Amino acid sequence: MLTRRLAIMAVLIYCFLISSCLSNVRQNTTPHIESDTNLVILAASSLTDAFTELKNLFEEKYPRTNILLNFAGTPTLLTQLDLSSSADLFASADEYHISLAQEKGIILASNTTKFATNKLTLITPASSKVVRELHDISNPNTKIILALKNVPLGRYSHASLELMGHLNNSDLDFTRRVLKNVVSQETAARQVLAKIMIGEADAGIVYITDATKRHPTHLNMIMIPDEANVTAIYSIGIVTNARNHKIDHAQQFIDFIVSNKGQDILRRHGFGKVQQNQ
């Protein structure tokens, strides 16, 4: 009788051990499936076309990452971040606002990357004959639209106007006359573009990337000479309050836009490549 009980117990113990082993095998061989990640990117409005294409290609390469894009003027985006807006990446149209974000502790200096450059151009409505050359924007009663000076495009535009004055036979009064003609100042680059396209003014200064695709159907372009032009440098940084599991995804996006493929896309949209001395 005792022998029979011992035999039954041995069988039960054996079955238990086999069951445990099979359970462990199932647990170890079940593939780990990551949940989808939503990556929120706040980007300057002049990046709209390029970043939309970059987003689509990035999501094809990393199908479990969904990118949510929010475009606006750079200062507006920084204000959103300052008010605890939920975001993972901040793409600025200048270095000043990236530095400001670092000072505020919104992004870390070690997490910033310069990734593109841009230039300025003068634009006029397609049917307008008021402004035919650069110097015409200083003529009396000419209506000009610029970006606000606290916006990257506005600061670049004012710097360019100062340089234009030196080109025009050292016409130091040139900038003052142009600024007197300003009828509207906008908070984002795309707003300047839109208002000129619908004829609200005779001319405006925008990024060349915004103007090229819409010329000559919707507007005219008057090129600003290199001696009077300025270079806009775009930077992107990882937000400090980005969750740990998102930081790797954010870095993947940065790596993608500075890769050969990403730079090709930016170049097709008119952006330049950042040089080592910039």
mmCIF file of N, CA, C and O in Angstrom, residues 137-138 144 146 149 157-158 161-162 173-183 185:
data_model
loop_
_atom_site.group_PDB
_atom_site.id
_atom_site.type_symbol
_atom_site.label_atom_id
_atom_site.label_comp_id
_atom_site.label_asym_id
_atom_site.label_seq_id
_atom_site.Cartn_x
_atom_site.Cartn_y
_atom_site.Cartn_z
ATOM 1 N N ILE A 137 10.730 98.584 -52.656
ATOM 2 C CA ILE A 137 10.006 98.420 -51.386
ATOM 3 C C ILE A 137 10.176 99.628 -50.469
ATOM 4 O O ILE A 137 9.459 99.763 -49.475
ATOM 5 N N SER A 138 11.108 100.522 -50.809
ATOM 6 C CA SER A 138 11.291 101.736 -50.004
ATOM 7 C C SER A 138 10.518 102.921 -50.569
ATOM 8 O O SER A 138 10.519 104.005 -49.977
ATOM 9 N N ILE A 144 4.018 96.823 -47.294
ATOM 10 C CA ILE A 144 4.937 95.723 -47.002
ATOM 11 C C ILE A 144 4.417 94.908 -45.814
ATOM 12 O O ILE A 144 3.883 95.459 -44.853
ATOM 13 N N LEU A 146 5.829 92.029 -43.032
ATOM 14 C CA LEU A 146 6.973 91.323 -42.461
ATOM 15 C C LEU A 146 6.496 90.438 -41.314
ATOM 16 O O LEU A 146 5.376 90.591 -40.821
ATOM 17 N N LYS A 149 9.296 90.994 -35.198
ATOM 18 C CA LYS A 149 10.735 90.949 -34.956
ATOM 19 C C LYS A 149 11.123 89.874 -33.947
ATOM 20 O O LYS A 149 12.272 89.417 -33.929
ATOM 21 N N SER A 157 14.661 89.143 -41.344
ATOM 22 C CA SER A 157 14.231 90.156 -42.317
ATOM 23 C C SER A 157 14.803 91.526 -41.977
ATOM 24 O O SER A 157 15.268 92.255 -42.863
ATOM 25 N N HIS A 158 14.775 91.896 -40.698
ATOM 26 C CA HIS A 158 15.321 93.193 -40.291
ATOM 27 C C HIS A 158 16.828 93.248 -40.540
ATOM 28 O O HIS A 158 17.355 94.280 -40.981
ATOM 29 N N LEU A 161 17.300 93.772 -44.251
ATOM 30 C CA LEU A 161 16.983 95.142 -44.675
ATOM 31 C C LEU A 161 18.139 96.091 -44.376
ATOM 32 O O LEU A 161 18.435 96.998 -45.165
ATOM 33 N N GLU A 162 18.787 95.895 -43.241
ATOM 34 C CA GLU A 162 19.953 96.720 -42.907
ATOM 35 C C GLU A 162 21.053 96.528 -43.949
ATOM 36 O O GLU A 162 21.686 97.495 -44.396
ATOM 37 N N ASP A 173 19.113 105.422 -45.001
ATOM 38 C CA ASP A 173 17.712 105.705 -44.698
ATOM 39 C C ASP A 173 16.779 104.658 -45.309
ATOM 40 O O ASP A 173 15.571 104.703 -45.106
ATOM 41 N N PHE A 174 17.350 103.727 -46.063
ATOM 42 C CA PHE A 174 16.560 102.718 -46.772
ATOM 43 C C PHE A 174 15.700 101.904 -45.805
ATOM 44 O O PHE A 174 14.491 101.749 -46.008
ATOM 45 N N THR A 175 16.312 101.397 -44.752
ATOM 46 C CA THR A 175 15.586 100.549 -43.802
ATOM 47 C C THR A 175 14.439 101.308 -43.152
ATOM 48 O O THR A 175 13.330 100.776 -43.005
ATOM 49 N N ARG A 176 14.683 102.567 -42.774
ATOM 50 C CA ARG A 176 13.629 103.363 -42.135
ATOM 51 C C ARG A 176 12.440 103.538 -43.067
ATOM 52 O O ARG A 176 11.284 103.420 -42.646
ATOM 53 N N ARG A 177 12.701 103.798 -44.352
ATOM 54 C CA ARG A 177 11.611 104.001 -45.312
ATOM 55 C C ARG A 177 10.823 102.712 -45.524
ATOM 56 O O ARG A 177 9.596 102.739 -45.645
ATOM 57 N N VAL A 178 11.525 101.587 -45.577
ATOM 58 C CA VAL A 178 10.834 100.302 -45.750
ATOM 59 C C VAL A 178 9.951 100.014 -44.537
ATOM 60 O O VAL A 178 8.776 99.646 -44.681
ATOM 61 N N LEU A 179 10.493 100.192 -43.347
ATOM 62 C CA LEU A 179 9.728 99.907 -42.131
ATOM 63 C C LEU A 179 8.519 100.831 -42.005
ATOM 64 O O LEU A 179 7.489 100.446 -41.437
ATOM 65 N N LYS A 180 8.625 102.031 -42.547
ATOM 66 C CA LYS A 180 7.488 102.954 -42.548
ATOM 67 C C LYS A 180 6.364 102.426 -43.437
ATOM 68 O O LYS A 180 5.183 102.744 -43.238
ATOM 69 N N ASN A 181 6.716 101.594 -44.411
ATOM 70 C CA ASN A 181 5.728 101.035 -45.343
ATOM 71 C C ASN A 181 5.064 99.752 -44.831
ATOM 72 O O ASN A 181 4.161 99.221 -45.476
ATOM 73 N N VAL A 182 5.512 99.264 -43.686
ATOM 74 C CA VAL A 182 4.972 98.003 -43.163
ATOM 75 C C VAL A 182 3.535 98.207 -42.683
ATOM 76 O O VAL A 182 3.262 99.059 -41.837
ATOM 77 N N VAL A 183 2.622 97.410 -43.234
ATOM 78 C CA VAL A 183 1.202 97.531 -42.880
ATOM 79 C C VAL A 183 0.737 96.387 -41.987
ATOM 80 O O VAL A 183 -0.356 96.439 -41.413
ATOM 81 N N GLN A 185 2.388 92.889 -39.417
ATOM 82 C CA GLN A 185 3.474 92.034 -38.943
ATOM 83 C C GLN A 185 2.868 90.739 -38.410
ATOM 84 O O GLN A 185 1.943 90.778 -37.598
#
